[in-house]
Coordinates of C-alpha atoms in Angstrom, one line a residue:
M1 CA 0.0 0.0 0.0
K2 CA 0.9 3.6 -0.5
L3 CA -0.5 5.8 2.2
V4 CA -0.7 9.6 2.0
R5 CA -1.9 12.7 3.7
Y6 CA -3.3 15.5 1.5
G7 CA -4.7 19.0 1.9
R8 CA -3.7 22.3 3.3
P9 CA -0.8 22.4 5.8
G10 CA -2.0 21.6 9.2
H11 CA -5.3 20.3 7.9
E12 CA -4.3 17.2 6.0
H13 CA -6.6 14.2 5.4
P14 CA -5.6 10.5 5.3
G15 CA -5.5 8.9 1.8
I16 CA -4.4 5.8 -0.1
V17 CA -3.1 5.5 -3.6
A18 CA -5.3 3.2 -5.8
P19 CA -3.8 0.9 -8.5
D20 CA -4.7 3.4 -11.2
G21 CA -2.6 6.0 -9.4
T22 CA -5.4 8.2 -8.1
V23 CA -5.5 9.2 -4.4
R24 CA -8.6 7.9 -2.6
D25 CA -9.9 9.5 0.6
L26 CA -9.7 7.6 3.9
T27 CA -11.6 10.3 5.9
G28 CA -14.0 8.5 8.3
I29 CA -12.1 5.2 8.0
V30 CA -9.0 6.3 9.9
P31 CA -8.3 9.5 11.8
D32 CA -4.9 10.1 10.3
I33 CA -1.9 8.2 8.8
A34 CA -0.3 8.3 12.3
G35 CA 0.0 6.4 15.6
D36 CA -2.3 3.4 15.9
T37 CA -3.2 3.5 12.2
L38 CA 0.3 2.2 11.5
R39 CA 0.0 -0.9 13.7
P40 CA -0.1 -4.2 11.7
E41 CA -3.8 -4.9 12.5
A42 CA -4.9 -1.5 11.3
L43 CA -2.8 -1.8 8.1
A44 CA -4.3 -5.2 7.4
E45 CA -7.8 -3.6 7.6
L46 CA -6.8 -0.9 5.1
A47 CA -5.3 -3.5 2.8
S48 CA -8.8 -5.2 2.7
L49 CA -10.6 -2.1 1.5
D50 CA -12.2 -1.9 -2.0
L51 CA -10.5 1.2 -3.1
N52 CA -12.9 1.7 -6.0
R53 CA -15.6 2.5 -3.5
L54 CA -13.6 5.4 -1.9
P55 CA -13.9 9.0 -3.1
A56 CA -11.2 10.1 -5.4
V57 CA -9.1 13.2 -4.5
A58 CA -8.7 15.9 -7.1
A59 CA -5.5 15.6 -9.2
G60 CA -3.0 18.2 -8.2
T61 CA -4.1 18.4 -4.5
R62 CA -1.2 19.2 -2.2
M63 CA 0.5 16.2 -0.5
G64 CA 1.5 16.7 3.1
A65 CA 4.1 14.7 5.0
C66 CA 3.0 11.1 4.7
V67 CA 3.1 10.5 8.5
G68 CA 1.3 12.8 10.9
R69 CA 1.9 13.5 14.6
V70 CA 5.4 12.2 14.5
G71 CA 6.7 11.6 18.0
K72 CA 10.4 11.2 17.4
F73 CA 12.3 12.2 14.3
L74 CA 15.5 10.2 14.7
C75 CA 18.5 10.5 12.3
I76 CA 21.6 8.5 11.7
G77 CA 24.8 10.4 10.6
L78 CA 27.7 9.2 8.5
N79 CA 26.0 5.9 7.7
Y80 CA 27.5 5.6 4.2
A81 CA 31.3 5.1 4.2
D82 CA 31.8 7.2 1.0
H83 CA 29.8 10.1 2.5
A84 CA 31.9 10.0 5.7
A85 CA 35.0 10.2 3.5
E86 CA 33.7 13.3 1.6
S87 CA 32.8 14.9 4.9
G88 CA 36.3 14.4 6.2
M89 CA 35.1 12.1 9.0
E90 CA 35.8 8.5 10.0
V91 CA 33.2 5.7 9.6
P92 CA 31.7 5.5 13.1
K93 CA 32.2 2.3 15.2
E94 CA 28.5 2.4 16.0
P95 CA 25.6 4.5 14.6
V96 CA 25.8 8.2 15.1
L97 CA 22.4 9.4 16.5
F98 CA 20.8 12.8 16.4
M99 CA 17.3 14.2 16.2
K100 CA 15.5 16.8 14.0
A101 CA 12.8 18.9 15.5
T102 CA 9.4 17.6 14.4
S103 CA 8.5 21.2 13.5
S104 CA 10.9 20.8 10.5
I105 CA 8.5 18.3 8.9
C106 CA 6.7 19.4 5.8
G107 CA 5.2 18.0 2.6
P108 CA 7.4 16.4 -0.1
N109 CA 6.8 19.3 -2.6
D110 CA 6.6 22.2 -0.2
G111 CA 9.3 24.8 -0.6
I112 CA 12.6 24.8 1.2
V113 CA 13.2 28.1 3.1
I114 CA 16.8 29.0 3.7
P115 CA 17.0 30.1 7.3
K116 CA 17.9 33.6 8.3
D117 CA 21.7 34.2 8.4
S118 CA 22.3 30.9 6.6
E119 CA 25.1 30.6 4.0
K120 CA 25.5 26.8 3.9
T121 CA 22.1 25.1 3.4
D122 CA 22.7 21.6 2.1
W123 CA 20.7 18.6 0.8
E124 CA 20.7 14.9 1.7
V125 CA 18.4 12.2 0.2
E126 CA 17.7 9.5 2.8
L127 CA 15.6 6.4 3.3
G128 CA 13.0 7.0 6.0
V129 CA 11.9 4.1 8.2
V130 CA 8.4 4.4 9.8
I131 CA 7.8 2.4 13.0
G132 CA 4.6 0.4 13.3
R133 CA 4.8 -1.3 16.6
E134 CA 6.2 -0.4 20.0
A135 CA 9.8 -1.6 20.1
R136 CA 11.9 -2.1 23.2
Y137 CA 15.2 -4.1 23.2
V138 CA 14.3 -5.9 19.9
S139 CA 16.8 -8.2 18.3
E140 CA 18.2 -7.5 14.9
A141 CA 16.6 -10.7 13.6
D142 CA 13.1 -9.4 14.6
A143 CA 13.6 -5.7 14.0
L144 CA 11.8 -5.5 10.6
D145 CA 8.7 -6.9 12.3
Y146 CA 8.4 -3.5 14.0
V147 CA 8.5 -1.5 10.7
A148 CA 5.3 -0.2 9.1
G149 CA 6.9 1.0 6.0
Y150 CA 9.4 3.4 4.2
C151 CA 9.5 6.8 2.7
V152 CA 11.7 9.4 1.0
I153 CA 13.3 12.1 3.2
N154 CA 15.3 15.1 2.4
D155 CA 17.4 15.7 5.5
L156 CA 18.3 19.3 4.9
S157 CA 21.1 20.7 6.8
E158 CA 22.7 24.1 7.6
R159 CA 26.3 23.2 7.8
A160 CA 27.6 26.3 9.6
F161 CA 24.9 25.8 12.3
Q162 CA 25.7 22.1 12.4
L163 CA 29.5 22.1 12.4
E164 CA 30.8 25.5 13.3
G165 CA 30.5 27.4 16.6
T166 CA 29.3 25.0 19.2
G167 CA 28.7 22.4 16.4
Q168 CA 25.5 20.8 17.7
W169 CA 24.0 18.9 14.8
V170 CA 20.4 19.3 15.9
K171 CA 20.7 23.1 15.4
G172 CA 21.8 22.6 11.8
K173 CA 19.0 20.1 11.0
S174 CA 15.9 21.5 12.5
A175 CA 14.9 24.7 10.7
D176 CA 11.3 24.9 9.4
T177 CA 11.0 23.0 6.0
F178 CA 14.2 21.0 6.7
G179 CA 12.2 17.7 6.9
P180 CA 10.2 17.0 3.7
I181 CA 8.7 13.5 4.0
G182 CA 6.9 11.5 1.4
P183 CA 5.1 11.5 -1.0
W184 CA 3.9 8.1 0.2
L185 CA 4.4 5.8 3.1
V186 CA 5.0 2.5 1.3
T187 CA 4.2 -0.4 3.5
K188 CA 7.0 -2.9 4.1
D189 CA 5.3 -5.7 2.1
E190 CA 6.0 -3.7 -1.1
V191 CA 9.7 -3.2 -0.1
P192 CA 11.1 -6.7 0.1
D193 CA 14.7 -5.5 0.5
P194 CA 15.2 -2.1 2.0
Q195 CA 19.0 -2.6 1.5
N196 CA 18.8 -2.6 -2.3
L197 CA 17.1 0.7 -3.3
K198 CA 18.5 3.2 -5.7
M199 CA 18.4 6.8 -4.6
W200 CA 19.3 10.1 -6.2
L201 CA 19.1 13.9 -5.9
E202 CA 19.4 16.7 -8.4
V203 CA 19.7 20.5 -8.1
D204 CA 18.5 22.5 -11.1
G205 CA 18.8 19.3 -13.2
H206 CA 22.4 18.5 -12.1
R207 CA 22.7 15.1 -10.4
Y208 CA 24.7 15.4 -7.3
Q209 CA 23.7 12.2 -5.5
D210 CA 23.3 8.8 -7.2
G211 CA 23.6 6.0 -4.7
S212 CA 22.0 2.9 -3.2
T213 CA 20.9 1.8 0.2
K214 CA 23.1 -1.3 -0.3
T215 CA 26.1 0.8 0.7
M216 CA 24.8 1.7 4.2
V217 CA 27.3 0.9 7.0
Y218 CA 24.4 -0.1 9.3
G219 CA 21.3 -1.5 7.7
V220 CA 17.7 -0.9 8.7
A221 CA 17.3 -3.9 10.9
H222 CA 20.5 -3.0 12.8
L223 CA 19.4 0.6 13.3
V224 CA 15.9 -0.4 14.7
S225 CA 17.5 -2.9 17.1
Y226 CA 20.2 -0.4 18.1
L227 CA 17.9 2.5 18.8
S228 CA 15.4 0.3 20.8
K229 CA 18.2 -0.3 23.3
F230 CA 18.2 3.4 24.3
M231 CA 14.6 4.4 24.0
S232 CA 11.3 2.8 23.2
L233 CA 10.1 3.3 19.6
Q234 CA 6.5 4.1 19.0
P235 CA 4.2 3.8 16.0
G236 CA 4.7 6.8 13.8
D237 CA 8.3 7.5 14.9
I238 CA 10.6 8.0 11.9
I239 CA 14.2 7.0 11.4
S240 CA 16.2 8.8 8.7
T241 CA 19.0 6.4 7.9
G242 CA 21.8 8.5 6.4
T243 CA 22.8 9.7 2.9
P244 CA 25.1 8.6 0.1
P245 CA 27.9 10.8 -1.2
G246 CA 27.2 13.9 -3.3
V247 CA 26.1 16.4 -0.7
G248 CA 27.0 20.1 -1.2
L249 CA 29.5 20.0 1.6
G250 CA 31.5 17.3 -0.2
Q251 CA 31.9 19.3 -3.5
K252 CA 35.2 20.9 -4.3
P253 CA 34.6 23.7 -3.7
P254 CA 31.5 23.2 -1.6
V255 CA 28.2 24.1 -3.2
Y256 CA 25.1 25.2 -1.2
L257 CA 21.5 26.0 -2.0
K258 CA 20.4 29.4 -3.3
P259 CA 17.0 31.0 -3.7
G260 CA 15.3 30.1 -6.9
Q261 CA 16.9 26.7 -7.3
V262 CA 14.8 23.5 -7.6
V263 CA 15.7 20.3 -5.8
K264 CA 14.4 16.9 -7.0
L265 CA 15.1 13.6 -5.3
G266 CA 13.7 10.1 -5.1
I267 CA 14.2 6.5 -4.0
E268 CA 13.3 3.5 -6.1
G269 CA 9.7 2.5 -5.5
L270 CA 9.1 5.2 -2.9
G271 CA 8.3 8.2 -5.1
T272 CA 9.9 11.5 -5.8
Q273 CA 10.0 15.0 -4.2
T274 CA 10.4 18.4 -5.8
Q275 CA 11.2 21.6 -3.8
K276 CA 11.8 25.2 -4.8
V277 CA 14.2 27.1 -2.7
S278 CA 13.5 30.5 -1.3
A279 CA 15.1 32.8 1.3
Y280 CA 13.6 33.5 4.7
S281 CA 11.5 36.6 5.0
A282 CA 9.8 37.8 8.1

């Protein structure tokens, strides 16, 4: 299944993508694509629906973030060896964990707003993992049983905020619009191997990132198991699993986003995003 949330920002409705590609309305069937709706039993009920009986959503309707009411937005840094190398950092001996503020979350095609006083806003295409069952101390062998599905994430970063001054990563990752998610949450039954997905990102038609999840240092199962040792994971929590090489920071010389540019990115089977860049204005 491909689950979506559509409508005005802050007023999104739940939806599902029918086989013909149209979005069908789930209003009145589930309250949102969030929380308990992502549990295995609830997903099984959605899978049994006759989508032809559901109202169609008008083409061109805005897509919101594909998961609502996200409790934790967890991120893994330096999880591709070649990205660590281009960043001038060593491959970590265990996953590097940080968080993004949930207020950074936006729709997949909403605009990117460069923060006030930013000079180094960067891009990162990443595989998002959406939790579907409460997870505590789960084994790596069982970890994927706790996953509801997957999505595309652009883990936008302001590198000066992240790495200079006091260097706290969360500051460089949490600006409004820095967490586009979607267009769809693709349930795990449609993603037989999350470690074999092509991924890419372009700015103004120039392809900077062209990688695959197969080159992750720590795979999805390991990450879910690892994180569950330090905190419980709840349905609707999201893990952003790291980016392949080709970020702006790694260019020689570095290249960063400017107002007016267009960013496009996607992951095999999980859809694409398109974002126009603008400068912050009060």
